[in-house]
XYZ file of C-alpha atoms in Angstrom:
562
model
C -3.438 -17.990 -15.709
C -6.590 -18.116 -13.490
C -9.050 -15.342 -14.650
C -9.557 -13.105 -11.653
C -12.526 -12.674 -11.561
C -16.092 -14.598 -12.863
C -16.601 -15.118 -16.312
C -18.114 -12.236 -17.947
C -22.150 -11.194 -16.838
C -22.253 -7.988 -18.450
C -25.941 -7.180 -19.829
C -28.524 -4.630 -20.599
C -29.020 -4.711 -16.507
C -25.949 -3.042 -16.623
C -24.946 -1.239 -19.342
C -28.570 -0.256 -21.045
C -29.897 1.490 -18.024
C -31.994 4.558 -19.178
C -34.670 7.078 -17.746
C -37.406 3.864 -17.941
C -34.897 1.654 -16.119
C -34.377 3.997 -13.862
C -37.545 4.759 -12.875
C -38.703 1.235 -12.734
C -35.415 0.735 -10.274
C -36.706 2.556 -8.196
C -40.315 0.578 -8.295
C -41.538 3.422 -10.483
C -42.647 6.237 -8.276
C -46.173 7.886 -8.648
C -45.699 11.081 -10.632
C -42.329 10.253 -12.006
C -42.149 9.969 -16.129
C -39.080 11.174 -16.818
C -35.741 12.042 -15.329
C -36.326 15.449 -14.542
C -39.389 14.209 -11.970
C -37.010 11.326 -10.567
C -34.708 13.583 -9.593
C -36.634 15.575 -8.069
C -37.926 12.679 -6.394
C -34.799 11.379 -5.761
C -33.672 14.551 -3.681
C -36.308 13.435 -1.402
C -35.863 9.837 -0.896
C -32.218 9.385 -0.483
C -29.646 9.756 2.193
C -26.301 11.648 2.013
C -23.706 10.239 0.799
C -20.350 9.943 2.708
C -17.274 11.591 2.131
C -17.659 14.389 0.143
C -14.861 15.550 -2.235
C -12.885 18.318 -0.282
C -13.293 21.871 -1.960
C -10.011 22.097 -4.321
C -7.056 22.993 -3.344
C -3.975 25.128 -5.447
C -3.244 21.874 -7.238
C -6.579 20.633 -7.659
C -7.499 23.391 -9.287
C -4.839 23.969 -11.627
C -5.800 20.394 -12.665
C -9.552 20.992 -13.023
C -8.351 23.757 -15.128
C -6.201 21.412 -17.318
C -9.305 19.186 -18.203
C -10.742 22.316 -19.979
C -7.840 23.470 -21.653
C -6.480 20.492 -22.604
C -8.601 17.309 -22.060
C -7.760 13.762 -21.996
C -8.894 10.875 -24.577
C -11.751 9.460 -22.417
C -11.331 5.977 -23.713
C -7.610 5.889 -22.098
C -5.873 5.073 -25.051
C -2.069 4.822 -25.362
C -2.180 4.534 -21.701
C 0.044 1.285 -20.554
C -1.555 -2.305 -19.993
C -2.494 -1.144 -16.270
C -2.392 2.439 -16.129
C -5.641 2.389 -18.351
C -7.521 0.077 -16.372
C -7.007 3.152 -13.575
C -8.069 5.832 -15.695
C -11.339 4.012 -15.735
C -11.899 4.483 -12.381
C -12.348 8.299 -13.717
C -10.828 10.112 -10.651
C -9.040 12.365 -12.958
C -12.290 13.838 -12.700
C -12.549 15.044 -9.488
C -10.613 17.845 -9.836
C -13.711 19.542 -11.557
C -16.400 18.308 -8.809
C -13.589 19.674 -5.963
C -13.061 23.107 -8.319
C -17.075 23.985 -8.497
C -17.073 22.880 -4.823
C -14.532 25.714 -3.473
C -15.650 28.301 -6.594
C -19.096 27.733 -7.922
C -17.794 28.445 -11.136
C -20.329 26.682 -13.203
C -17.748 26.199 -16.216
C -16.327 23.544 -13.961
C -19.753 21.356 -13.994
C -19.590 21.812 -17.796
C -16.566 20.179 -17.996
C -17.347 17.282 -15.443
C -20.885 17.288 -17.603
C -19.148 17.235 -21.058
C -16.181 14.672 -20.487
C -18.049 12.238 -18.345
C -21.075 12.049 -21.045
C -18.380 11.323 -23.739
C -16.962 8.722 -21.446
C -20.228 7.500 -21.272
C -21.347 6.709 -24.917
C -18.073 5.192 -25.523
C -17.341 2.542 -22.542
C -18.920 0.042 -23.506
C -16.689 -0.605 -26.918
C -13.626 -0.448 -24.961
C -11.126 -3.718 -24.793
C -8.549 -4.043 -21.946
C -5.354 -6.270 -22.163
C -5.705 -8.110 -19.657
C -7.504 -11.499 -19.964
C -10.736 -12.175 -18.070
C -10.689 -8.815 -16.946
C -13.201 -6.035 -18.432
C -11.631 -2.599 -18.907
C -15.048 -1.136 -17.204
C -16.704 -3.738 -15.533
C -14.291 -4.382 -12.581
C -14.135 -4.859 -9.048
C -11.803 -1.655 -8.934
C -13.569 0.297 -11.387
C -17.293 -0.128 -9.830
C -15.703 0.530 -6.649
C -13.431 3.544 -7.126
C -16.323 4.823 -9.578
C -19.162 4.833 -6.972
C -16.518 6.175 -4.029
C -16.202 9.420 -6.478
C -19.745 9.877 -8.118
C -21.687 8.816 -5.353
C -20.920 12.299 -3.404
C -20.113 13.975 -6.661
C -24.161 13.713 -7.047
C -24.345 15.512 -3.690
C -22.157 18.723 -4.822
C -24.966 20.360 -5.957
C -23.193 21.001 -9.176
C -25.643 21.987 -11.474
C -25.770 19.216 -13.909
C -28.536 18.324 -17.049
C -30.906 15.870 -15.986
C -29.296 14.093 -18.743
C -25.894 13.509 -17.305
C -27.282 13.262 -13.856
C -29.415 9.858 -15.312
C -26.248 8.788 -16.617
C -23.890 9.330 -13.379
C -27.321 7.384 -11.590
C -26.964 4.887 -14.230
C -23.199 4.080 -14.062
C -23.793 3.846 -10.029
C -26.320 1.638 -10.502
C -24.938 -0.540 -12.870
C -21.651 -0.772 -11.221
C -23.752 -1.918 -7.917
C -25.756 -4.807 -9.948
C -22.647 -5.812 -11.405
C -20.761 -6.003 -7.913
C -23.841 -7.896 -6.371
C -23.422 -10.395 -9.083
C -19.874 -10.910 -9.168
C -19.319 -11.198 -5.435
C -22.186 -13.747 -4.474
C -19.186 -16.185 -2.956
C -15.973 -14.972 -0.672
C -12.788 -14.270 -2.732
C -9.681 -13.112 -1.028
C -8.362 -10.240 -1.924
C -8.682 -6.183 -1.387
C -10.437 -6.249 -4.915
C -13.365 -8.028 -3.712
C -13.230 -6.234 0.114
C -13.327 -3.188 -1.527
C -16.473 -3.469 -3.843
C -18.057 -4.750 -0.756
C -18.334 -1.599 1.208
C -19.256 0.833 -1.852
C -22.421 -1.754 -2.565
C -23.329 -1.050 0.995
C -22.855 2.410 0.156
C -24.686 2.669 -2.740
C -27.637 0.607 -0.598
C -27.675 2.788 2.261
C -27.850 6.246 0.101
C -30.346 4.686 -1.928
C -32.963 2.923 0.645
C -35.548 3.054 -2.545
C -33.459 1.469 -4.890
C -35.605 -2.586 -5.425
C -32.413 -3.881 -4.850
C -31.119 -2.183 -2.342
C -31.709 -3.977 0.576
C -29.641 -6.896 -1.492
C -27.079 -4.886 -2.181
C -26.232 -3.792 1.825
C -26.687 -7.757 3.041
C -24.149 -9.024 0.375
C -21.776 -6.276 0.870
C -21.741 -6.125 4.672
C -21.610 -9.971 4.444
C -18.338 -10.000 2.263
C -17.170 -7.456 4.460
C -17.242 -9.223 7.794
C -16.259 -12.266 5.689
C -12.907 -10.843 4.682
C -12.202 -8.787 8.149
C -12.263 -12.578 9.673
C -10.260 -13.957 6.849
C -8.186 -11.976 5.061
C -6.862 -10.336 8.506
C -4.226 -12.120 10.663
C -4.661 -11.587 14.393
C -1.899 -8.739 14.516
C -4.270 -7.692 12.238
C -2.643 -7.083 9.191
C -4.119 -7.637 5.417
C -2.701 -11.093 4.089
C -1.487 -9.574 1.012
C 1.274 -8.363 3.471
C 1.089 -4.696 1.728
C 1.004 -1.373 4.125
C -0.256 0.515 1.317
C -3.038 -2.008 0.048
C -3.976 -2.648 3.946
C -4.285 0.957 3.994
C -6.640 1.021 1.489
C -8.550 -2.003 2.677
C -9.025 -0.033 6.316
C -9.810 3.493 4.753
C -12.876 1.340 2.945
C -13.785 -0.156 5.939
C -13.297 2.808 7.826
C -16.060 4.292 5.257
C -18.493 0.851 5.794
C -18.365 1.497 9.429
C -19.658 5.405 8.924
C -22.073 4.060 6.686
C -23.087 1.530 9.328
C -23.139 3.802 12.281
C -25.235 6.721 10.187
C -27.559 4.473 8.297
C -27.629 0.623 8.962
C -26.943 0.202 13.333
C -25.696 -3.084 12.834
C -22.756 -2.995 14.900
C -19.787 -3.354 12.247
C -17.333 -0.843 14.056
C -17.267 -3.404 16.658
C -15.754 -6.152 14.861
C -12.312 -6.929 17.058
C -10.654 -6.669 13.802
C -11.626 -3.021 12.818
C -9.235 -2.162 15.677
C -6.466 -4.494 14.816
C -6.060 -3.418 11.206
C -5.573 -0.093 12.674
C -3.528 -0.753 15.611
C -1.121 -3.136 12.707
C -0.439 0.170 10.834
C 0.516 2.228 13.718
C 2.889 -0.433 14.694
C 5.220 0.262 11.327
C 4.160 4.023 11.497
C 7.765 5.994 12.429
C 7.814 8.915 14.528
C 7.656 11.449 11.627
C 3.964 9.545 10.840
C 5.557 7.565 7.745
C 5.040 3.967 7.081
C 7.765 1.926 5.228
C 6.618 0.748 1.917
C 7.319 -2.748 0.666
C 5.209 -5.194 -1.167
C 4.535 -2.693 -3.904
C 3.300 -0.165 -1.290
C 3.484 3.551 -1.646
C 4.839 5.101 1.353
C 1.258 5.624 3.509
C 1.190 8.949 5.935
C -0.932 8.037 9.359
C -0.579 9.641 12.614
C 3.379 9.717 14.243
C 3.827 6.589 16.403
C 6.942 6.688 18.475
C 6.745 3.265 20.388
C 8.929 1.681 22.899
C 9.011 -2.195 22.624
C 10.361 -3.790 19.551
C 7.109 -5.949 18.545
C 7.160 -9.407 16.479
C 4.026 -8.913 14.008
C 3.829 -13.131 13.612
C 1.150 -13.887 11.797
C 1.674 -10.924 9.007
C 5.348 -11.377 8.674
C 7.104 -8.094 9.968
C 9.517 -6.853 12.885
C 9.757 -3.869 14.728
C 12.701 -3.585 16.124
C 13.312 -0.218 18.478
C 16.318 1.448 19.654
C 15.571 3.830 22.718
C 17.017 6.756 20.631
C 13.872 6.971 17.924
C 15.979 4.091 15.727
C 13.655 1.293 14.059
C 14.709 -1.601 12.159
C 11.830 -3.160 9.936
C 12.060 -7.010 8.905
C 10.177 -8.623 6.059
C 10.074 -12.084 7.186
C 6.962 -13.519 5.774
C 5.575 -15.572 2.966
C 5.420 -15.074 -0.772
C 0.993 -14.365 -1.423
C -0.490 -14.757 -3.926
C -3.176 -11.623 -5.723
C -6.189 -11.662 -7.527
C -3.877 -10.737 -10.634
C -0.162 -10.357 -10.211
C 1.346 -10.846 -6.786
C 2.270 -7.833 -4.940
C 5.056 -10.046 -3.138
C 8.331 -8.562 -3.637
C 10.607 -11.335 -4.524
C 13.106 -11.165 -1.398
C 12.596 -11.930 2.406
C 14.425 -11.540 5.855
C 15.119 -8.132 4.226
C 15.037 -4.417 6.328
C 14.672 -1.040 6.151
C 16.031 1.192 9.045
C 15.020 4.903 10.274
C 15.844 7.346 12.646
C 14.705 10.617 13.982
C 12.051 10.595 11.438
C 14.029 9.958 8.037
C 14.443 6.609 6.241
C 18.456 5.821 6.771
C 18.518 2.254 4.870
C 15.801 2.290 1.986
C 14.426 0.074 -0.089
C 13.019 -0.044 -4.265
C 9.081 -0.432 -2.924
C 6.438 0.054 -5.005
C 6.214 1.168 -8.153
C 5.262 4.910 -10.112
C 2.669 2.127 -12.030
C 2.819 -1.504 -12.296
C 3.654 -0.820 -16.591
C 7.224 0.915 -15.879
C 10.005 -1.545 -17.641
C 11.911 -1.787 -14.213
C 9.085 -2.954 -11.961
C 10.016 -6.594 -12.577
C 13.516 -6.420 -12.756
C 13.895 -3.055 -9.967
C 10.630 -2.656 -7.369
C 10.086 -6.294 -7.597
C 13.495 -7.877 -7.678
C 14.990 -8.873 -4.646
C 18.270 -6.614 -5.861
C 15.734 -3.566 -4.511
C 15.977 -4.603 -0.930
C 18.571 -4.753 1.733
C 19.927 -8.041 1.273
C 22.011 -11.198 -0.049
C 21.504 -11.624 -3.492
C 22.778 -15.574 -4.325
C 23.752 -16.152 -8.003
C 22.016 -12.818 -8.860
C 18.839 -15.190 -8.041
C 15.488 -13.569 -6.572
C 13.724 -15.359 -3.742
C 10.099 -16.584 -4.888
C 6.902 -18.680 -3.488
C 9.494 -21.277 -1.832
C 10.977 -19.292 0.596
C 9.856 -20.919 3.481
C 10.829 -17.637 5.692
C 10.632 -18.866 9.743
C 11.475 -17.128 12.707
C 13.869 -19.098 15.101
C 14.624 -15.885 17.740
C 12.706 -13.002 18.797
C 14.135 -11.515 22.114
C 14.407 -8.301 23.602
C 16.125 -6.350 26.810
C 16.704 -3.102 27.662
C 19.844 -3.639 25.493
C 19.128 -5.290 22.921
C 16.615 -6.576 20.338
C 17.321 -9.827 18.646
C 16.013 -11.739 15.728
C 16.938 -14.793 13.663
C 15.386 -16.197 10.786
C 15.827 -18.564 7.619
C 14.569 -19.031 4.328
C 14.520 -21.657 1.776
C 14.416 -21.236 -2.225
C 16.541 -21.886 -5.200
C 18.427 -24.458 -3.048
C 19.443 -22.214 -0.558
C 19.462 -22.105 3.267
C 19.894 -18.174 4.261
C 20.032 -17.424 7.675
C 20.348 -14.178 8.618
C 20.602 -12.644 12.536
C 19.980 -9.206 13.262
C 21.154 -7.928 17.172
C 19.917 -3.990 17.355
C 21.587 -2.517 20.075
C 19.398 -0.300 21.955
C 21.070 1.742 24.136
C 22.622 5.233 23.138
C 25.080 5.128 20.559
C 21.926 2.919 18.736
C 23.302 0.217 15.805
C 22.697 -2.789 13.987
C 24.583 -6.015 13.516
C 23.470 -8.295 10.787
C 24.920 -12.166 10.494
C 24.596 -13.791 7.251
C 25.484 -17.452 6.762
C 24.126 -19.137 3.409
C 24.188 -22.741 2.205
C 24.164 -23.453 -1.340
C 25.061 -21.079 -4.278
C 28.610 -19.555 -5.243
C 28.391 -15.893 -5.461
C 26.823 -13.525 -3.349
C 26.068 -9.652 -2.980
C 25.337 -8.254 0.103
C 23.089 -5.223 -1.106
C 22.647 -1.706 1.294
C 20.390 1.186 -0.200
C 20.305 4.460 1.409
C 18.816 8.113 0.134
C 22.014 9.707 0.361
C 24.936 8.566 -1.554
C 27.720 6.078 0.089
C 30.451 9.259 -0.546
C 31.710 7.087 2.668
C 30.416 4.071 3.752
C 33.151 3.245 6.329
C 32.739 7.289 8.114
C 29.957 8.702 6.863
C 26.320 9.645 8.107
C 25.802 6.469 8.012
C 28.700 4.122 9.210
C 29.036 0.513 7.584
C 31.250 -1.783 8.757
C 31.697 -5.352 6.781
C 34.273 -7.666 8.317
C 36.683 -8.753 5.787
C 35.604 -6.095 3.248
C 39.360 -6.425 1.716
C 38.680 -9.937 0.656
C 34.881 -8.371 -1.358
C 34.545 -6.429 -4.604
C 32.610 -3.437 -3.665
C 30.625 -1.121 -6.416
C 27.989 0.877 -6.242
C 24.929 1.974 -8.265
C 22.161 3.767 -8.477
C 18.230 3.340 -8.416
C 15.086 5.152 -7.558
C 12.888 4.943 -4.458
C 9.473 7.093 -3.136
C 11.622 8.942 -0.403
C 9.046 10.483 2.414
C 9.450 14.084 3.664
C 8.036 14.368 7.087
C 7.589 18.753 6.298
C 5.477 18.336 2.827
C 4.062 14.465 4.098
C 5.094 13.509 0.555
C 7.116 10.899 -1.090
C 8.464 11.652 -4.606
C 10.589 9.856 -6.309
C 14.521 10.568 -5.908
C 17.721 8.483 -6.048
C 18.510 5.357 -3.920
C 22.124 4.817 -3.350
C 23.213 1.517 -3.891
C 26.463 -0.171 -1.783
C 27.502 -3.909 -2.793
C 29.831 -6.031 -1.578
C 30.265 -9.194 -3.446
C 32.249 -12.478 -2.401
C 32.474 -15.464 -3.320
C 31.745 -17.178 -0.244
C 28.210 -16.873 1.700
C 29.444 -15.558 5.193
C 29.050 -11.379 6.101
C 28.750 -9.841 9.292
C 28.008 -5.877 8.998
C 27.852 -3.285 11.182
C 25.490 -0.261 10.840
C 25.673 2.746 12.456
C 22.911 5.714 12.308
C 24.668 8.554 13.459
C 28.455 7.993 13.910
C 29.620 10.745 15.559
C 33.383 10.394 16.820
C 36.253 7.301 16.494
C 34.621 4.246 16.229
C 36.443 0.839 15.466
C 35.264 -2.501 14.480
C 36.744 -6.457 14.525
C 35.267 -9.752 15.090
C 36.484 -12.882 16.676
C 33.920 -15.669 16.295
C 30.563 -15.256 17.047
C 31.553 -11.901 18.948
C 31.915 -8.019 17.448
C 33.638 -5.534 18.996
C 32.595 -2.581 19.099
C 34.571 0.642 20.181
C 32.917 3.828 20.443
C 33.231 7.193 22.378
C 30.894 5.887 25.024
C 33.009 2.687 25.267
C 32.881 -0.628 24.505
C 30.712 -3.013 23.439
C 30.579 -6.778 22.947
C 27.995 -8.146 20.649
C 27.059 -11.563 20.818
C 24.388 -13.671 19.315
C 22.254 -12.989 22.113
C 22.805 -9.312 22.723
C 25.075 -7.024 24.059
C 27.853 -6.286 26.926
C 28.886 -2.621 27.705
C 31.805 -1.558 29.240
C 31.507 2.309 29.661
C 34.340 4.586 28.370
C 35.775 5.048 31.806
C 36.604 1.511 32.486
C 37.301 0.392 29.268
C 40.971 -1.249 27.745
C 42.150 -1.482 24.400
């Protein structure tokens, strides 16, 4: 495996920065000999930094209190493979910087002071599992490190001048070892990241030597990945809402640094409003965004759009009923990540929502990327809506291309193929958008000799053919159907939170790679389904409806003839 980052340039520059090396970073200040006279000159030199930690809430607090009564093993040990290259970025911390923030309770500090100083003494003997990758010295770490301690210094909390030389010193360090490591462009949010918290740390510290340095490399990457790593529909290559999300909040944070302290324009980089206007695309009406690619589910302001939209150059499909339905395609490429791909091994898959709630779910990311069933659940293509050949998952080959994108007033249609383990799968989709909204999906598959069509919901299939939400599988007589059980984040719109509960699993297995399906949101009434050729029927208490491969014909209830 290609390390994923340089080879290792960790020195005394870095790690062996104390109250001399401080001072002399600074180009040693008249009247400053030790720390206590830095900081004071410090407080007088530098700019605010952005973003201050909110003053705790309920929860926060209860945690800030559980880091004195009971605190953690600062070297993160026993913690999984990943999970420990996390704690690293210390933000369990923050609880105590947000608890002396809303109560001035000076215990709080303490325990910020006391854990972070053990933390402190014993980094630098610390071994991570993963090759080529230092448990400390990280792109994420250095990053997520300086986002927290750099207005953590601000708070006012009243810390020794030791520990406040040390926090100093671990931002410092963390910024020469960014500078360093990012001297070329590398795709990837790891490296877009650690480029706008080095122009942080620059622009809060104007009398830092190196400062200067530090800004013009990190703006540099910056603008290097919004121009590269940012299709023109302007979402993140790695094809991930919830990494894109994090990629915009930091550049959201460069551009405040930009417009308060640099005036260099950055906020008017084209892109800075595509990456936003890409997540508001896939944002539902109850201000949830769907979460595949190992994203969490990501909260943003409720969209409720009109036009189904074809996001081409990042992979994705909107599809929109009139009635507040979506239908979300994956149909994009397998991408590659600085460590492990965050490509979920399945394409020309879907989700589907309505009036706010997910209706047809899917696995998506994660609790951690150590939990035994990421591979084999969140990653496998048996965690998405849709045909499973040979109990296969689709990889790098997929060669996903869409042939039809069309919509009317009535209809939405799409039609793709992919490629992989032999296979041709074509799969149409026809979302009728007048009220009663549904879906009909077409799957036709060349190569293999068993398949499972796979449908996840929230709420268990107690009915699939009449309940909340109607499925309708032509020759279901002729499958084996079972059903299962998995786990899913599952948003609430009323909390904006996403804990983990059940997904409901319905499959219908065949031997033979032909299904057409029929799902209906909100079934109220007789409905009745058949197919003849490339045509469904469609009777419902509005009337009748003929869907073809290129939409839909309506004869209302009045006129209709069975």
């Amino acid at each position: 495996m290609t390390a994923p980052e340089k080879p290792r340039h960790i020195d005394d520059r870095i790690t062996g920065i104390g109250p001399a090396e401080l001072i002399d970073a600074f180009g040693e200040p008249a009247g400053t000999t030790d720390l206590a006279s830095l900081r004071l000159w410090v407080a007088k030199t530098k700019n605010e930094a952005l973003w201050p930690a909110a003053p705790a809430d309920d929860v926060a607090l209860a945690a800030a209190d559980l880091l004195r009564t009971a605190p953690p093993d600062v070297t993160g040990a026993g913690l999984g493979r990943s999970v420990r290259y996390g704690f690293h970025y210390l933000r369990w911390l923050e609880p105590a910087v947000r608890a002396w923030a809303r109560t001035g309770d000076e215990s709080y500090a303490r325990s910020f002071e006391d854990l972070f100083t053990s933390w402190y003494e014993r980094r630098d003997g610390l071994v991570g599992e993963w090759p080529g990758l230092d448990l400390i010295w990280y792109s994420l770490g250095t990053w997520s490190r300086a986002a927290m301690l750099l207005p953590a210094l601000d708070s006012l909390m009243p810390l020794s001048d030791e520990c406040w030389g040390q926090v100093l010193a671990t931002i410092v360090g963390g910024a020469r070892w960014a500078y360093d490591e990012h001297d070329a462009f590398r795709h990837g949010n790891w490296q877009l990241v650690s480029a706008t918290q080095l122009m942080h740390v620059g622009a809060v510290y104007p009398r830092l030597a190196e400062a200067n340095q530090w800004v013009e490399r990190g703006r540099a990457r910056l603008v290097e990945h919004l121009e590269q790593d940012f299709s023109a529909d302007g979402g993140h290559f790695e094809r991930s809402p919830g990494y894109h999300h994090m990629c915009l909040t930091a550049t959201t944070l460069a551009v405040a640094v930009d417009q308060r302290y640099l005036h260099t324009g950055l906020g008017d980089h084209p892109k800075v409003v595509a990456m936003q206007e890409w997540l508001r695309e896939l944002t539902t009406s109850a201000g949830w965004v769907p979460a595949p690619q190992d994203s969490g589910v990501v909260w943003n302001e409720p969209h409720r759009g009109e036009d189904s939209v074809l996001l081409a150059e990042s992979g994705y499909a909107v599809l929109r009923a009139h009635d507040d339905v979506r239908v979300v395609v994956n149909c994009g490429p397998y991408v590659q990540h600085e460590l492990e791909s965050h490509s979920h091994r399945a394409v020309l898959d879907f989700v589907m929502d309505g009036w706010g709630r997910p209706l047809l779910w899917e696995a998506g990311g994660p609790p951690d990327y150590d939990v035994p069933d990421y591979q084999s659940w969140f990653q496998s293509a048996r965690g998405h809506n849709t045909v499973v050949v040979d109990g296969q998952d689709v990889g790098a080959d997929r060669d996903a291309v869409v042939e039809t994108f069309v919509e009317s007033p009535e209809a939405t249609v799409l039609a793709g193929r992919r490629g992989g383990n032999g296979v041709v799968h074509r799969r149409r989709f026809v979302l009728v958008r007048t009220d009663p909204a549904y879906l009909v999906v077409r799957d036709e598959i060349e190569g293999g000799g068993q398949y499972d069509l796979l449908l996840h919901a929230p709420r268990p299939w107690h009915d699939w053919r009449a309940g909340d939400v109607r499925v309708w599988v032509a020759d279901a007589e002729d499958a084996t159907v079972t059903f299962s059980e998995g786990r899913s984040r599952i948003p609430d719109p009323l909390t904006r939170t996403a804990d983990f509960g059940p997904l409901h699993t319905l499959t219908v297995s065949r031997p033979r790679g032909e299904f057409l399906t029929v799902i209906v949101p909100a079934a109220a009434g007789t409905w009745a389904f058949s197919a003849a050729g490339d045509e469904v029927r469609v009777v419902h208490p509005y009337g009748t409806d003929t869907v073809t491969p290129s939409g839909v014909v309506r004869r209302p209830a009045e006129t209709s003839h069975d």
